[in-house]
Structure formats: structure tokens, C-alpha cells
mmCIF file of N, CA and C in Angstrom:
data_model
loop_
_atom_site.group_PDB
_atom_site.id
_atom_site.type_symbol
_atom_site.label_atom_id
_atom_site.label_comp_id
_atom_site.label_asym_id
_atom_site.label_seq_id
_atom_site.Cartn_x
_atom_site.Cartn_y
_atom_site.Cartn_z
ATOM 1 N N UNK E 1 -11.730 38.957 112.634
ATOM 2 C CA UNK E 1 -11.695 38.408 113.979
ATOM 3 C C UNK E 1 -10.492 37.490 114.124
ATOM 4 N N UNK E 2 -9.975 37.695 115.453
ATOM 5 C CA UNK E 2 -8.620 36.941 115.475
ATOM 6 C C UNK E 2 -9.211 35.463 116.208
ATOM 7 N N UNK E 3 -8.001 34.657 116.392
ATOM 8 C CA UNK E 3 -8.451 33.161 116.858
ATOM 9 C C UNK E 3 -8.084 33.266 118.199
ATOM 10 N N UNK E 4 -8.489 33.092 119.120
ATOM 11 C CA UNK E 4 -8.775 33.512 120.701
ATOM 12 C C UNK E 4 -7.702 32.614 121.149
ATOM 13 N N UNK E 5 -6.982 31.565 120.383
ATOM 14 C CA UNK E 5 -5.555 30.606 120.636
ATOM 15 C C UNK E 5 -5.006 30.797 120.231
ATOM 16 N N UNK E 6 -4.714 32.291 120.163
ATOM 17 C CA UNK E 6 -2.648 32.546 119.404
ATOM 18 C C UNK E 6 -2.663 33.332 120.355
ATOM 19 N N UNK E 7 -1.264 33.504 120.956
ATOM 20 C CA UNK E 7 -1.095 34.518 121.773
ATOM 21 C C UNK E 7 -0.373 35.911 120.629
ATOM 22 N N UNK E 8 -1.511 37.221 120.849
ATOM 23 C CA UNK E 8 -0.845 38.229 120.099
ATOM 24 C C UNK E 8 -0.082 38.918 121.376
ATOM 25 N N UNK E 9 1.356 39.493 121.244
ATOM 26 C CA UNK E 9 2.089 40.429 121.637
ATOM 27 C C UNK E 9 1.278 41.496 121.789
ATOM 28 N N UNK E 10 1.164 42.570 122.404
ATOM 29 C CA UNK E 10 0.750 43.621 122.774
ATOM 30 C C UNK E 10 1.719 44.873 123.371
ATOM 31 N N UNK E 11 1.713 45.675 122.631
ATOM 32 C CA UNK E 11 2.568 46.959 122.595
ATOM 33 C C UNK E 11 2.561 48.510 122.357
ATOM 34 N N UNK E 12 2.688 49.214 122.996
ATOM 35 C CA UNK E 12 2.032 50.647 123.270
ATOM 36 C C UNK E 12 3.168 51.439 122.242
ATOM 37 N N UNK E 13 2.936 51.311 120.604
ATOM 38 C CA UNK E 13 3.731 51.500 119.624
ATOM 39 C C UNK E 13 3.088 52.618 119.183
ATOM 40 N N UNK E 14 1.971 53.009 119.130
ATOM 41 C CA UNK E 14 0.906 53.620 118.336
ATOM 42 C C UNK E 14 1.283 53.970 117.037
ATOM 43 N N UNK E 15 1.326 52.742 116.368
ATOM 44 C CA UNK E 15 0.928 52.640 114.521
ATOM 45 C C UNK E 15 0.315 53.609 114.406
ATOM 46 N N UNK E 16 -0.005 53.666 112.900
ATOM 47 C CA UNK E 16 -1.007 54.776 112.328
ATOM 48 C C UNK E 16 -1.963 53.622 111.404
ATOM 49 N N UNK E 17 -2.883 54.250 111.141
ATOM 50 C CA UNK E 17 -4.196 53.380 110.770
ATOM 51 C C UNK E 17 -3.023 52.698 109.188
ATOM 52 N N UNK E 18 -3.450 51.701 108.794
ATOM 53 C CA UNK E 18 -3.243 51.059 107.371
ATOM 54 C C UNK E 18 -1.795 50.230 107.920
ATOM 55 N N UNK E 19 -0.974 50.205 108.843
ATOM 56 C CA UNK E 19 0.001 49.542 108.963
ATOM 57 C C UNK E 19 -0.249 48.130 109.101
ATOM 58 N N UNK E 20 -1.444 47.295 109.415
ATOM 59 C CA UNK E 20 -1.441 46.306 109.601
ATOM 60 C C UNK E 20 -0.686 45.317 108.015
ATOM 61 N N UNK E 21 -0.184 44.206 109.117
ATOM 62 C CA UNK E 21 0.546 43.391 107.885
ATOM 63 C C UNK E 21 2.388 43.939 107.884
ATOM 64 N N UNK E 22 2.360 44.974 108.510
ATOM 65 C CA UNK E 22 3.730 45.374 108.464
ATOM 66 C C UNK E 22 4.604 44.737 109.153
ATOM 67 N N UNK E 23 5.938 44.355 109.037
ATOM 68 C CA UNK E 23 6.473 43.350 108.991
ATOM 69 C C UNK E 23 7.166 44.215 110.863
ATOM 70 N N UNK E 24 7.398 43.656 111.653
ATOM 71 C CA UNK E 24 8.089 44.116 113.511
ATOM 72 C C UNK E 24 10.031 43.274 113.481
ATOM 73 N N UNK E 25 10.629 44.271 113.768
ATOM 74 C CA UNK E 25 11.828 43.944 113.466
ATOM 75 C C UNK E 25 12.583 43.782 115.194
ATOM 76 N N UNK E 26 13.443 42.942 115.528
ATOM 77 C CA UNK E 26 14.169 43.487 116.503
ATOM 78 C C UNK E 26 15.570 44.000 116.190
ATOM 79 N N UNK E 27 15.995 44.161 117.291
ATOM 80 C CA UNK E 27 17.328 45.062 117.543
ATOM 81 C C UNK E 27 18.449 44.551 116.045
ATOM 82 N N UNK E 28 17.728 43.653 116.123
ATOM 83 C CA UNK E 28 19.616 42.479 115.027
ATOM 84 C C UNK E 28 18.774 42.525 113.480
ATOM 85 N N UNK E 29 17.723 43.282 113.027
ATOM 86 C CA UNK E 29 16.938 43.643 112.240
ATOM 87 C C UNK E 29 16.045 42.066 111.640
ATOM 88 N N UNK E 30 15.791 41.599 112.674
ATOM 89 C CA UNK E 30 15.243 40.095 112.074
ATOM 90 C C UNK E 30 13.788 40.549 112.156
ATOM 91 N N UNK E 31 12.986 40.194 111.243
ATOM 92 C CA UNK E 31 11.557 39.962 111.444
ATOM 93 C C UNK E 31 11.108 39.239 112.159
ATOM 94 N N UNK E 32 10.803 39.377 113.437
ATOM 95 C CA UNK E 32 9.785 38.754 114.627
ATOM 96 C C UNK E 32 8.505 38.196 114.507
ATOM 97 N N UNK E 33 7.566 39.486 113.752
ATOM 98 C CA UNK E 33 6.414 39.791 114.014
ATOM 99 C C UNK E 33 5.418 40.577 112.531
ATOM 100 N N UNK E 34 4.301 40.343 112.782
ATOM 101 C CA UNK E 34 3.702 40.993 112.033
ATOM 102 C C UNK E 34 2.514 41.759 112.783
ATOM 103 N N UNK E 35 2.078 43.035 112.281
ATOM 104 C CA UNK E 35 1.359 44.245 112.839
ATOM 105 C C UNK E 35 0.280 43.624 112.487
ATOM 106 N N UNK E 36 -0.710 43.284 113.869
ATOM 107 C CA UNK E 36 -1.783 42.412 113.160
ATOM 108 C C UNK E 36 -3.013 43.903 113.570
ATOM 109 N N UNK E 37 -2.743 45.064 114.562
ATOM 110 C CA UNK E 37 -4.027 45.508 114.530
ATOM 111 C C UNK E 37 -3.861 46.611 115.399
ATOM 112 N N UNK E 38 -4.769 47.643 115.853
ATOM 113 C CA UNK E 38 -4.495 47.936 117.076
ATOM 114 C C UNK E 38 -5.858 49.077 117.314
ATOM 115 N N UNK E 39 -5.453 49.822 118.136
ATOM 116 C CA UNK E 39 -7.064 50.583 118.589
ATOM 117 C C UNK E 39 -6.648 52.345 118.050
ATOM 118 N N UNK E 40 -8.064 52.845 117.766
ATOM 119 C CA UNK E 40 -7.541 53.986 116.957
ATOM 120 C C UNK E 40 -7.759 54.753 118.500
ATOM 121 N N UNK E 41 -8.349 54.448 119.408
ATOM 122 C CA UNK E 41 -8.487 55.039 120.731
ATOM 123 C C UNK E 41 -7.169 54.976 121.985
ATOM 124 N N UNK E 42 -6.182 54.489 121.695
ATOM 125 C CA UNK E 42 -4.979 54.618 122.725
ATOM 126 C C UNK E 42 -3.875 53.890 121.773
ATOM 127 N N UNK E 43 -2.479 53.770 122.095
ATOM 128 C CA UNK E 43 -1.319 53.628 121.214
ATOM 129 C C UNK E 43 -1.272 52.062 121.720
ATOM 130 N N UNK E 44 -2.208 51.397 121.949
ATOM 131 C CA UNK E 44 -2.081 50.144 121.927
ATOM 132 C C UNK E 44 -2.300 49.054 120.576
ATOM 133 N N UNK E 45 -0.980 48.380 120.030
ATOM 134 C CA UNK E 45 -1.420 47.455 119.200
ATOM 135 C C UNK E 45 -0.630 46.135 119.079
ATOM 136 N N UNK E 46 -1.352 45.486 118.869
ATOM 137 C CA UNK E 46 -1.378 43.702 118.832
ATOM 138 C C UNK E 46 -0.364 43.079 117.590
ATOM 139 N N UNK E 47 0.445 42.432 117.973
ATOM 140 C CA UNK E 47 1.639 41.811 116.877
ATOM 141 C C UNK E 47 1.796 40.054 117.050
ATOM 142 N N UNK E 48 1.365 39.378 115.737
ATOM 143 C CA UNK E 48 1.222 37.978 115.933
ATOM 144 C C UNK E 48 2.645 37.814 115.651
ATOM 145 N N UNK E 49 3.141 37.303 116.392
ATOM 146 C CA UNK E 49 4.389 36.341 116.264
ATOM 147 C C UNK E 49 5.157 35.577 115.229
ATOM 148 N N UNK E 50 5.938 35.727 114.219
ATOM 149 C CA UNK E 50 6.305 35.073 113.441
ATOM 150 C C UNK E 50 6.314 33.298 113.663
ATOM 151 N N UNK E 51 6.853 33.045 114.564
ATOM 152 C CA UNK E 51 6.854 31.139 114.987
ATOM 153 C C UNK E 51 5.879 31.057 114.506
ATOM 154 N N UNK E 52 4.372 31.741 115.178
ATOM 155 C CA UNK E 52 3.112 30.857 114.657
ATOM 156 C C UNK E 52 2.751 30.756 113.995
ATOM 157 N N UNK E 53 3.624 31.715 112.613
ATOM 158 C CA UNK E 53 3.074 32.186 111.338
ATOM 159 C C UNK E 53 3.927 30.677 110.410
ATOM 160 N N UNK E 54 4.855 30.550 110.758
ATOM 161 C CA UNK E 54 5.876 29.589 110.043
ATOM 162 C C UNK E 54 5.429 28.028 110.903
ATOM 163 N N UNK E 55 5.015 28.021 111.836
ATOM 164 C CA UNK E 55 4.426 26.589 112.289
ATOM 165 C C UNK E 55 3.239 26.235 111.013
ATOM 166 N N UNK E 56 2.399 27.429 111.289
ATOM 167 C CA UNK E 56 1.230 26.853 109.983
ATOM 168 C C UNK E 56 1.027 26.659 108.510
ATOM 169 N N UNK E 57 2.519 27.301 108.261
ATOM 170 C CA UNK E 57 2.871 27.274 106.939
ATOM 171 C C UNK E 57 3.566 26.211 106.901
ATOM 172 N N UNK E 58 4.381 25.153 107.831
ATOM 173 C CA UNK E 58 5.127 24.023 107.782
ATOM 174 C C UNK E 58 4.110 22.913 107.488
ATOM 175 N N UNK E 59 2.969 23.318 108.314
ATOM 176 C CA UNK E 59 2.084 22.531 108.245
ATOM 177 C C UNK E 59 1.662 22.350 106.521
ATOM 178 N N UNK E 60 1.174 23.677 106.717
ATOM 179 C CA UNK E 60 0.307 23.794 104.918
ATOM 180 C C UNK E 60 0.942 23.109 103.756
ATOM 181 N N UNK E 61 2.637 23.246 103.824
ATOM 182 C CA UNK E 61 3.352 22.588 103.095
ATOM 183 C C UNK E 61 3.567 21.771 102.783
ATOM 184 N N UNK E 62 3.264 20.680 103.883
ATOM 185 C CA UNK E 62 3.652 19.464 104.457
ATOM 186 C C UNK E 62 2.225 18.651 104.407
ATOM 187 N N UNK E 63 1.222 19.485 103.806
ATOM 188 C CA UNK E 63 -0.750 19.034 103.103
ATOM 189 C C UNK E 63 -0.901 18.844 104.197
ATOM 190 N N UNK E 64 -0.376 19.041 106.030
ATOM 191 C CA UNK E 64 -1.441 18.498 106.914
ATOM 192 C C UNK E 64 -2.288 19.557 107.161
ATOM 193 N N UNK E 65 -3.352 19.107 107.939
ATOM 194 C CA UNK E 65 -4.062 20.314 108.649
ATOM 195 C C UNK E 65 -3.441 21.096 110.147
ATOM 196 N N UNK E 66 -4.199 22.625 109.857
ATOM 197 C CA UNK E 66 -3.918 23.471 110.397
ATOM 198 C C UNK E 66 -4.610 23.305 112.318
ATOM 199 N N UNK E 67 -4.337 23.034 112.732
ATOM 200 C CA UNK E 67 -5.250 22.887 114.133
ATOM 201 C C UNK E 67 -5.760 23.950 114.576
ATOM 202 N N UNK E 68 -7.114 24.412 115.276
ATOM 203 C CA UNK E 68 -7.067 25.812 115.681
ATOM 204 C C UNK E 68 -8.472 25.278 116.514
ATOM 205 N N UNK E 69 -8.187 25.904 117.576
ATOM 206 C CA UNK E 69 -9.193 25.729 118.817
ATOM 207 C C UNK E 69 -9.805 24.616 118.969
ATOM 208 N N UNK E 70 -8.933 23.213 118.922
ATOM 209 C CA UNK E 70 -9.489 22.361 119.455
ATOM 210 C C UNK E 70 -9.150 21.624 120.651
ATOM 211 N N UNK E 71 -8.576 22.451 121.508
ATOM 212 C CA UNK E 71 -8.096 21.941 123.497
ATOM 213 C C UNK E 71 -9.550 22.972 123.887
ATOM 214 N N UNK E 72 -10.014 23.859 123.572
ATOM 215 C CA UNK E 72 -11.236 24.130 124.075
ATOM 216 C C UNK E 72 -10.991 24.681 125.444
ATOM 217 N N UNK E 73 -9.633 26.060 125.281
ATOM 218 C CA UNK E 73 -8.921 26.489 126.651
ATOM 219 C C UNK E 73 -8.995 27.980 126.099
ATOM 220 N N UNK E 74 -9.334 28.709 127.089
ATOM 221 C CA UNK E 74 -8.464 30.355 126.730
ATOM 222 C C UNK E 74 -7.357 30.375 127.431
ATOM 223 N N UNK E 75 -6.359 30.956 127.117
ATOM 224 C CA UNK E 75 -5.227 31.244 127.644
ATOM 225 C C UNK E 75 -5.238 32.903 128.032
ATOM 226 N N UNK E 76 -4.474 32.982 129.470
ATOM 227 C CA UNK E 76 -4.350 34.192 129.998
ATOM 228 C C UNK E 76 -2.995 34.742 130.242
ATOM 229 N N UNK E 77 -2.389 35.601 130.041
ATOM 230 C CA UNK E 77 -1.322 36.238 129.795
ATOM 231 C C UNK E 77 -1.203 37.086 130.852
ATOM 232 N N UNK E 78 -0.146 36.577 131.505
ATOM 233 C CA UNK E 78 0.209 37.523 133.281
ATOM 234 C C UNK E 78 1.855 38.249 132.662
ATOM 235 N N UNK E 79 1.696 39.206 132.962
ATOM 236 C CA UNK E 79 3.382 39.843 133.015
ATOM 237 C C UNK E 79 4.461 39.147 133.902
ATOM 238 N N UNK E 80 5.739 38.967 133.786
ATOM 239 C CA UNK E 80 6.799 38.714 134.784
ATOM 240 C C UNK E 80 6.748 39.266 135.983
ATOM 241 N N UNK E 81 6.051 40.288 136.129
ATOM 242 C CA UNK E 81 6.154 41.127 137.198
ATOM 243 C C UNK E 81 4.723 40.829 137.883
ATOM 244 N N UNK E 82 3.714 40.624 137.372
ATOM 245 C CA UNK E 82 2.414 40.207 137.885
ATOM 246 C C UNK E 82 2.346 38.404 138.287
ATOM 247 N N UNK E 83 3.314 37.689 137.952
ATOM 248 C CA UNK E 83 3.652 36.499 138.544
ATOM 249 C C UNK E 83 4.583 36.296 139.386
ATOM 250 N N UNK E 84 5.607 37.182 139.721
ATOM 251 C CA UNK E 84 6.241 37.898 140.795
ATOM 252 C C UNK E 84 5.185 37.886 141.857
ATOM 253 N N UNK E 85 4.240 38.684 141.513
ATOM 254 C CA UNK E 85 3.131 39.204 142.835
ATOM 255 C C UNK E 85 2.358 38.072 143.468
ATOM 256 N N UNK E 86 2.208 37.482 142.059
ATOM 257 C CA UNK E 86 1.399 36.187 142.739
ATOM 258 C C UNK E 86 1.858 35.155 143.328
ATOM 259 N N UNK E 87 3.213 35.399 143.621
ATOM 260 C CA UNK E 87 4.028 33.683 144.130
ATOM 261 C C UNK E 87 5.009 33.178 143.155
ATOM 262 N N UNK E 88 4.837 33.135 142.019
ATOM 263 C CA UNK E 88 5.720 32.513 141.176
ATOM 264 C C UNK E 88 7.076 32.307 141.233
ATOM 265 N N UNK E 89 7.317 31.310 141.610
ATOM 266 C CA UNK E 89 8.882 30.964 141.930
ATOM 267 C C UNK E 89 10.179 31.407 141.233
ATOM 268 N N UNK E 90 11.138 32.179 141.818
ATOM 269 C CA UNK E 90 11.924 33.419 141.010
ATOM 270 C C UNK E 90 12.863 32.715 140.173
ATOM 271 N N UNK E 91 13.370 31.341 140.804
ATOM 272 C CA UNK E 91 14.137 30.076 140.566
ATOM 273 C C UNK E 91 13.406 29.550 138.693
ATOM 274 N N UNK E 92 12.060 29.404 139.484
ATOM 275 C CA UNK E 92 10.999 28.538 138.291
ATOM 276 C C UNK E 92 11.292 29.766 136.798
ATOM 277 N N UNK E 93 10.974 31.290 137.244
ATOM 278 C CA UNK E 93 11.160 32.361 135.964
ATOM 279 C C UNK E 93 12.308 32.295 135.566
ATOM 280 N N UNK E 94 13.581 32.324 136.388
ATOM 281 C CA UNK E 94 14.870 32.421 135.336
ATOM 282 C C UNK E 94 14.900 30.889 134.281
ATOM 283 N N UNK E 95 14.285 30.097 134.678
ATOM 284 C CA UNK E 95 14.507 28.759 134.031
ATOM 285 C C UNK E 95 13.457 28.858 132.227
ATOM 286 N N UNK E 96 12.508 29.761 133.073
ATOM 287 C CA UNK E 96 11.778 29.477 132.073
ATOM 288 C C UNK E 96 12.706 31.145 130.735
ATOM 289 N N UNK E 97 12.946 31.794 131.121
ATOM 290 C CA UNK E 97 13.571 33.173 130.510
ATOM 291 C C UNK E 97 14.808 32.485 129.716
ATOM 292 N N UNK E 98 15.384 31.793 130.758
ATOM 293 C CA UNK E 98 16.565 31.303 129.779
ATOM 294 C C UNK E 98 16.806 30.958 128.715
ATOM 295 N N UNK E 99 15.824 30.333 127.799
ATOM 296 C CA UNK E 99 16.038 30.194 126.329
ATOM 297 C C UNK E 99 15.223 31.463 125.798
ATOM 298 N N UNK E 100 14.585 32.785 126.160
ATOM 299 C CA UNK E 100 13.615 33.285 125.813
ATOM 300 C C UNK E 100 13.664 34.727 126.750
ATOM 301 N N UNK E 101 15.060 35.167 126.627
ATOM 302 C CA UNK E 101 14.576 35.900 127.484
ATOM 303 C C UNK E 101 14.204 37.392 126.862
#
């Protein structure tokens, strides 16, 4: 079971069963991501983020504790294009894309 406060990536890659743990590369061959899962019923699968993987290991290193679900929030994940629809200020998205796009 995953922790309902990480945001996993989601991507219509369709792995084959046993890939989880496999390391997600981008274009400049850097490791991003790791293959955390996905459904044997459609080519949808879930990739945790490297940052969050190296935040908790800074931590672990560093003997503090790991934090995990204690703001007591779910977080919901809208597309660029589905906050487009809803109003979202086009000004407010390039600002936020700019370090991240």
C-alpha cells in the first residue's frame, strides 16, 4: 500500500508485470523516477518521483524522522489543461511552470 501523501506520476507506459523498482529516465538520461506499480488491466502505471525518494533519505541520514501523513490532507491532482477549464490564471501557470516546466 502506497502513502496517500506522495504524489505518484501517472503514465500510460504499459510496463510488463515484474518492472516495479525500475529505475524512469528522461530525455538527458537522468533518473527521475522509480516504477512504483501499475494495473495489469489498462497501460496505466504509477512512478514515485526521485526528490521524494532523496528528501527521505536526507532525512534518514541526518537520524531525523521521516514525516508521513501528519497535515491530515489528501491532495488532488488537476492537469494544466483541467485548471485552464476551471479559471486558473494563465499568468499564475506560466509562473508556476517556470522552474518546472
Amino acid at each position: 500500500a502506497g502513502d496517500e501523501n506522495i504524489f505518484y506520476a501517472g503514465c500510460g507506459s504499459n510496463c510488463s508485470g515484474g518492472a516495479s523498482g525500475s529505475p524512469v529516465v528522461n530525455i538527458d538520461g537522468e533518473a527521475v523516477a522509480i516504477l512504483s506499480g501499475g494495473s495489469t488491466n489498462s497501460a496505466c502505471d504509477f512512478f514515485l518521483p526521485l526528490d521524494r525518494v532523496k528528501y527521505a533519505l536526507d532525512l534518514i541520514r541526518a537520524k531525523q524522522p521521516v514525516p508521513r501523513g501528519t497535515i491530515r490532507v489528501r491532495f488532488l491532482f488537476e492537469t494544466w489543461a483541467q485548471l485552464k477549464r476551471l479559471g486558473f490564471p494563465e499568468l499564475r501557470s506560466q509562473e508556476c511552470l517556470k522552474d518546472r516546466p
